[in-house]
Coordinates of C-alpha atoms and ligand atoms in Angstrom, one line a residue:
M576 CA 16.4 19.8 -3.4
K577 CA 14.1 17.4 -1.8
P578 CA 12.6 14.9 -4.2
A579 CA 8.9 15.3 -4.8
P580 CA 6.5 12.8 -3.6
I581 CA 4.7 10.5 -6.2
L582 CA 1.5 10.7 -4.2
Q583 CA 0.4 13.2 -1.7
V584 CA -3.0 13.0 0.0
D585 CA -4.3 15.9 2.2
G586 CA -7.2 16.0 4.6
L587 CA -8.8 13.0 2.8
T588 CA -12.3 12.5 4.3
R589 CA -15.2 10.2 3.0
D590 CA -18.7 10.1 4.5
F591 CA -21.2 7.5 3.6
V592 CA -24.9 8.5 4.0
M593 CA -26.5 5.7 6.1
S594 CA -30.0 6.8 6.3
R595 CA -32.2 9.7 5.0
N596 CA -35.3 11.2 6.2
L597 CA -38.6 11.6 4.2
F598 CA -37.2 14.5 2.4
G599 CA -34.0 12.9 1.4
K600 CA -31.8 14.7 3.8
P601 CA -29.1 12.6 5.4
T602 CA -29.9 11.6 8.9
H603 CA -27.0 9.5 9.6
K604 CA -23.6 9.5 8.2
L605 CA -20.6 7.2 8.6
R606 CA -17.2 8.8 8.4
A607 CA -15.3 5.9 6.7
V608 CA -12.1 8.0 6.3
D609 CA -11.4 10.9 8.7
D610 CA -8.9 13.7 7.7
V611 CA -6.2 11.5 6.3
S612 CA -2.9 12.8 5.1
F613 CA 0.2 11.1 3.9
S614 CA 2.7 11.1 1.1
I615 CA 4.7 8.3 -0.8
M616 CA 8.0 8.9 -2.4
P617 CA 9.0 7.4 -5.8
G618 CA 10.0 3.8 -5.1
E619 CA 8.8 3.8 -1.6
T620 CA 6.4 1.4 0.0
L621 CA 3.9 2.6 2.5
G622 CA 1.9 0.0 4.5
L623 CA -1.6 0.9 5.5
V624 CA -2.6 -1.2 8.4
G625 CA -5.5 -1.6 10.5
E626 CA -8.5 -3.9 11.4
S627 CA -11.4 -4.6 9.1
G628 CA -13.6 -1.7 8.7
S629 CA -10.9 1.0 9.6
G630 CA -11.2 2.7 6.2
K631 CA -8.2 1.2 4.4
S632 CA -10.0 0.1 1.2
T633 CA -11.9 3.3 1.0
T634 CA -8.6 5.1 1.3
G635 CA -7.1 3.2 -1.5
R636 CA -10.2 3.8 -3.7
L637 CA -10.0 7.5 -3.1
V638 CA -6.4 7.4 -4.1
L639 CA -7.3 5.4 -7.3
R640 CA -10.0 7.8 -8.1
L641 CA -12.5 5.1 -7.9
D642 CA -14.4 7.1 -5.5
D643 CA -14.9 10.9 -4.6
P644 CA -13.8 12.2 -1.4
T645 CA -16.1 14.3 0.8
E646 CA -13.2 16.6 1.5
G647 CA -9.5 16.6 0.8
Q648 CA -7.1 16.3 -2.1
V649 CA -5.2 13.6 -4.0
R650 CA -2.1 14.8 -5.8
F651 CA -0.2 12.3 -8.1
E652 CA 3.1 13.5 -9.4
G653 CA 2.4 16.9 -8.3
Q654 CA -0.9 17.1 -10.3
E655 CA -4.2 17.4 -8.3
I656 CA -6.3 14.5 -9.6
T657 CA -9.1 14.8 -7.1
G658 CA -11.6 16.3 -9.7
L659 CA -10.5 14.5 -12.8
R660 CA -12.7 11.9 -14.5
G661 CA -13.1 10.2 -17.7
P662 CA -10.5 11.0 -20.4
A663 CA -8.8 13.4 -18.2
L664 CA -7.9 10.5 -16.1
R665 CA -6.4 8.2 -18.8
P666 CA -2.8 9.4 -18.5
V667 CA -3.0 9.0 -14.7
R668 CA -4.5 5.5 -15.0
K669 CA -1.5 4.2 -17.0
K670 CA 0.8 5.2 -14.0
L671 CA -1.4 4.3 -11.1
Q672 CA -2.6 0.7 -11.0
V673 CA -4.2 -1.7 -8.4
V674 CA -3.9 -5.3 -7.3
F675 CA -6.9 -6.5 -5.3
Q676 CA -7.3 -9.1 -2.6
D677 CA -9.2 -11.5 -4.7
P678 CA -7.7 -12.0 -8.2
Y679 CA -10.6 -14.3 -9.1
S680 CA -13.2 -11.4 -9.0
S681 CA -10.8 -9.0 -10.6
L682 CA -10.2 -11.2 -13.7
N683 CA -12.8 -11.9 -16.3
P684 CA -13.6 -15.6 -15.9
R685 CA -14.4 -15.9 -19.6
M686 CA -11.3 -14.4 -20.8
R687 CA -8.0 -16.1 -21.5
V688 CA -5.5 -14.8 -18.8
G689 CA -3.2 -13.6 -21.5
E690 CA -6.0 -11.4 -22.8
S691 CA -6.6 -10.0 -19.5
V692 CA -3.0 -9.2 -18.9
G693 CA -2.6 -7.7 -22.6
E694 CA -5.8 -5.6 -22.4
P695 CA -4.2 -2.5 -20.9
L696 CA -1.4 -2.7 -23.4
S697 CA -3.9 -2.5 -26.4
N698 CA -6.2 -0.1 -24.7
H699 CA -3.4 2.4 -24.2
G700 CA -2.0 1.8 -27.7
V701 CA 1.4 0.4 -26.4
V702 CA 1.2 -2.6 -28.8
K703 CA 0.3 -2.3 -32.5
S704 CA -0.6 -5.9 -33.4
R705 CA -1.7 -9.1 -31.7
A706 CA 1.7 -10.7 -32.2
E707 CA 3.3 -7.7 -30.5
Q708 CA 0.9 -8.0 -27.6
R709 CA 1.6 -11.8 -27.2
D710 CA 5.3 -11.1 -27.0
H711 CA 4.8 -8.4 -24.4
V712 CA 2.4 -10.6 -22.3
A713 CA 4.9 -13.5 -22.5
E714 CA 7.5 -11.2 -21.1
L715 CA 5.2 -10.1 -18.3
F716 CA 4.4 -13.7 -17.6
R717 CA 8.1 -14.4 -17.1
K718 CA 8.5 -11.4 -15.0
V719 CA 5.9 -12.6 -12.4
G720 CA 7.2 -16.2 -12.5
L721 CA 4.5 -17.7 -14.6
D722 CA 5.1 -20.0 -17.7
P723 CA 4.1 -18.1 -20.7
R724 CA 2.5 -21.2 -22.2
F725 CA -0.2 -20.8 -19.8
M726 CA -1.4 -17.5 -21.4
D727 CA -4.3 -19.2 -23.2
R728 CA -5.8 -20.9 -20.2
F729 CA -8.6 -19.3 -18.1
P730 CA -8.5 -18.0 -14.6
H731 CA -10.1 -21.2 -13.0
Q732 CA -7.2 -23.4 -14.2
F733 CA -4.9 -21.5 -11.9
S734 CA -4.2 -21.7 -8.2
G735 CA -4.8 -18.6 -6.0
G736 CA -1.2 -17.7 -5.8
Q737 CA -0.9 -18.0 -9.7
R738 CA -4.1 -16.0 -10.1
Q739 CA -2.5 -13.2 -7.9
R740 CA 0.5 -13.4 -10.1
I741 CA -1.7 -12.8 -13.2
G742 CA -3.2 -9.7 -11.3
I743 CA 0.2 -8.6 -10.7
A744 CA 1.3 -9.0 -14.4
R745 CA -1.8 -6.9 -15.4
A746 CA -1.0 -4.2 -13.0
I747 CA 2.8 -3.9 -14.1
A748 CA 2.0 -4.0 -17.8
L749 CA 2.1 -0.3 -18.5
G750 CA 5.1 0.2 -16.1
P751 CA 3.2 2.1 -13.3
K752 CA 4.8 4.6 -11.0
L753 CA 2.5 3.6 -8.1
I754 CA 0.6 0.4 -7.3
V755 CA -2.2 0.2 -4.7
A756 CA -2.3 -3.4 -3.4
D757 CA -5.4 -3.9 -1.3
E758 CA -4.7 -7.0 1.0
P759 CA -3.2 -9.0 -1.9
I760 CA -2.0 -11.8 0.2
T761 CA -4.9 -12.2 2.7
A762 CA -6.8 -14.8 0.7
L763 CA -3.7 -16.8 0.0
D764 CA -2.3 -19.9 1.9
V765 CA 0.2 -18.9 4.4
S766 CA 2.9 -20.9 2.4
I767 CA 2.2 -18.7 -0.7
Q768 CA 2.1 -15.4 1.0
A769 CA 5.9 -15.0 1.4
Q770 CA 6.3 -15.8 -2.4
I771 CA 4.1 -13.2 -3.4
I772 CA 5.7 -10.6 -1.1
N773 CA 9.1 -11.6 -2.5
L774 CA 7.6 -10.9 -6.1
F775 CA 6.4 -7.5 -5.0
L776 CA 10.0 -6.8 -3.7
D777 CA 11.7 -8.2 -6.8
L778 CA 9.4 -6.1 -9.1
Q779 CA 10.1 -3.0 -7.1
D780 CA 13.9 -3.7 -7.4
Q781 CA 13.5 -4.0 -11.2
M782 CA 11.1 -1.4 -12.0
G783 CA 11.3 1.1 -9.2
M784 CA 7.7 1.7 -8.6
A785 CA 6.1 2.8 -5.3
Y786 CA 3.5 0.8 -3.4
L787 CA 0.7 1.7 -1.2
F788 CA 0.3 -1.9 0.6
I789 CA -2.9 -2.4 2.6
A790 CA -3.0 -5.1 5.1
H791 CA -5.0 -5.9 8.2
D792 CA -2.1 -7.1 10.2
L793 CA 1.6 -6.3 10.5
G794 CA 2.8 -9.7 9.7
M795 CA 4.5 -9.2 6.2
V796 CA 4.3 -5.5 6.4
R797 CA 7.6 -5.6 8.3
Y798 CA 9.5 -7.3 5.3
L799 CA 8.0 -5.1 2.6
C800 CA 7.3 -1.6 3.8
H801 CA 9.7 1.2 4.4
R802 CA 7.1 3.2 6.3
V803 CA 3.9 2.1 7.9
A804 CA 0.7 4.0 8.7
V805 CA -1.7 2.5 11.3
M806 CA -5.4 3.2 10.8
L807 CA -8.2 3.0 13.4
R808 CA -11.7 4.1 12.7
G809 CA -11.0 6.1 9.7
R810 CA -7.9 8.0 11.2
I811 CA -4.3 7.4 11.0
V812 CA -3.1 7.0 14.6
E813 CA 0.6 6.4 14.1
M814 CA 2.9 6.6 11.1
G815 CA 6.7 6.3 10.6
P816 CA 9.6 4.3 9.4
T817 CA 8.8 0.7 9.9
D818 CA 11.8 -0.1 12.0
Q819 CA 11.0 2.9 14.2
V820 CA 7.3 2.0 14.8
F821 CA 8.1 -1.7 15.5
A822 CA 11.0 -0.6 18.0
D823 CA 9.0 2.0 19.6
P824 CA 5.2 1.9 19.1
R825 CA 3.6 4.8 20.7
H826 CA -0.1 4.4 20.1
P827 CA -1.8 1.6 22.4
Y828 CA -3.6 0.3 19.1
T829 CA -0.2 0.0 17.3
R830 CA 1.1 -2.0 20.3
A831 CA -1.8 -4.3 20.3
L832 CA -1.3 -4.9 16.6
I833 CA 2.3 -5.7 17.1
S834 CA 1.6 -8.0 19.9
A835 CA -0.8 -9.8 17.7
A836 CA 1.9 -10.5 14.9
P837 CA 3.7 -14.0 15.2
I838 CA 7.4 -13.8 15.6
P839 CA 9.6 -16.1 13.6
D840 CA 11.6 -17.1 16.5
P841 CA 10.2 -20.1 18.4
D842 CA 11.7 -19.0 21.9
R843 CA 10.3 -15.6 21.6
E844 CA 7.0 -16.8 19.9
A845 CA 6.5 -19.1 22.9
V846 CA 6.5 -16.2 25.4
R847 CA 4.6 -13.7 23.2
T848 CA 1.6 -12.1 24.9
R849 CA -1.1 -10.3 23.1
L850 CA -2.1 -7.0 24.3
S851 CA -5.8 -6.1 24.0
Y852 CA -6.9 -2.6 23.1
E853 CA -10.2 -0.9 23.9
P854 CA -10.7 1.9 21.5
T855 CA -11.5 5.2 23.2
P856 CA -12.5 8.1 21.0
P857 CA -9.7 10.5 20.3
A858 CA -9.7 13.9 22.0
P859 CA -11.5 16.5 19.9
D860 CA -8.4 18.4 19.4
A861 CA -6.3 15.2 18.7
A862 CA -3.7 15.7 15.8
L863 CA -0.7 13.7 14.6
R864 CA 2.3 14.9 16.5
E865 CA 6.0 14.1 15.6
V866 CA 7.7 12.2 18.2
S867 CA 11.0 11.6 16.4
I868 CA 12.0 12.3 12.8
G869 CA 9.1 11.2 10.6
H870 CA 7.5 9.3 13.3
W871 CA 4.0 10.6 14.0
V872 CA 1.4 9.6 16.6
L873 CA -2.2 10.8 17.2
A874 CA -2.5 12.5 20.5
Ligands
ADP433 P1 -11.3 -1.7 5.6 O1 -10.9 -1.7 4.1 O2 -10.3 -1.1 6.6 O3 -11.8 -3.0 6.0 P2 -13.4 -0.1 4.3 O4 -12.6 1.2 3.8 O5 -13.8 -1.1 3.4 O6 -12.6 -0.6 5.7 O7 -14.7 0.5 5.2 C1 -14.7 1.5 6.1 C2 -16.1 1.7 6.7 O8 -16.9 2.3 5.6 C3 -16.7 0.4 7.1 O9 -17.6 0.6 8.2 C4 -17.7 0.1 5.8 O10 -18.8 -0.7 6.2 C5 -18.0 1.5 5.3 N1 -18.3 1.4 3.8 C6 -17.3 1.1 3.0 N2 -17.8 1.3 1.7 C7 -19.1 1.7 1.8 C8 -20.2 2.0 1.0 N3 -19.9 2.0 -0.3 N4 -21.3 2.5 1.4 C9 -21.6 2.5 2.8 N5 -20.6 2.2 3.7 C10 -19.4 1.8 3.2
MG434 MG1 -10.6 -3.4 2.9

């Protein structure tokens, strides 16, 4: 039997109303996410890549149930969660976590970081006492490569990379099945980015969770993601196994993205040429078509 996906999204669409007439009727809508479908298997990493404004964060928020789709469904562990809210979402929240781009804005500046990391544990009744919570948090700190003695400090006392480790500790506290990571390394120094990517890889090895990893370029995606989906103007234009997409990119936008990613080989980097891409609207009947097993291209 084929294993079941941890996450499945079907025909996900999100319109934002940009202006209304005198009577409150929408006169201009922006389709931020347009008929997006994909699935993620347990323990798998799917990269969601595309330029700024292509709809990646909106897709992530829809998956996390932080926003409601205009159309389409989100299924988590086979359960439709699209309409769930409030208490009905609690069991899902435990297994579906988020890491944001800017850990500074996602951590409460007036809360000791150990409290921030431990909060989900007490909220979900995983720990029964403060002492138990501190033990648990110390363990989480070690898991993400932080000295547990730092747990009584405040967010501003840490570097960007350390803060992102704190954000990750909080996200893994409840042993999630899926983490949506929205550009978690974009704000970090290049020298720190690889360390955080390695942390994501190590944690996945140890804990087996799946990732939806959002990035605006293909740089690190290659090392982290089993499959990659390329987004352009709200649509997925190409999706497939990472090796396959890098070896044989079919959509001109994917080619442009690959040509923009630095190559860690000085000789090849010296002769790398960037391809430009002028977006043209897809044909009205454009759909994802399978060009080889699991490799889909919008055409
Ligand atoms: P990305 O994460 O790929 O940069 P986003 O999902 O943030 O893209 O945004 C996609 C499009 O939707 C952009 O044009 C953005 O301006 C618009 N958008 C996102 N959120 C809102 C919102 N709450 N209200 C209106 N427009 C929005
Ligand atoms: Mg974004």
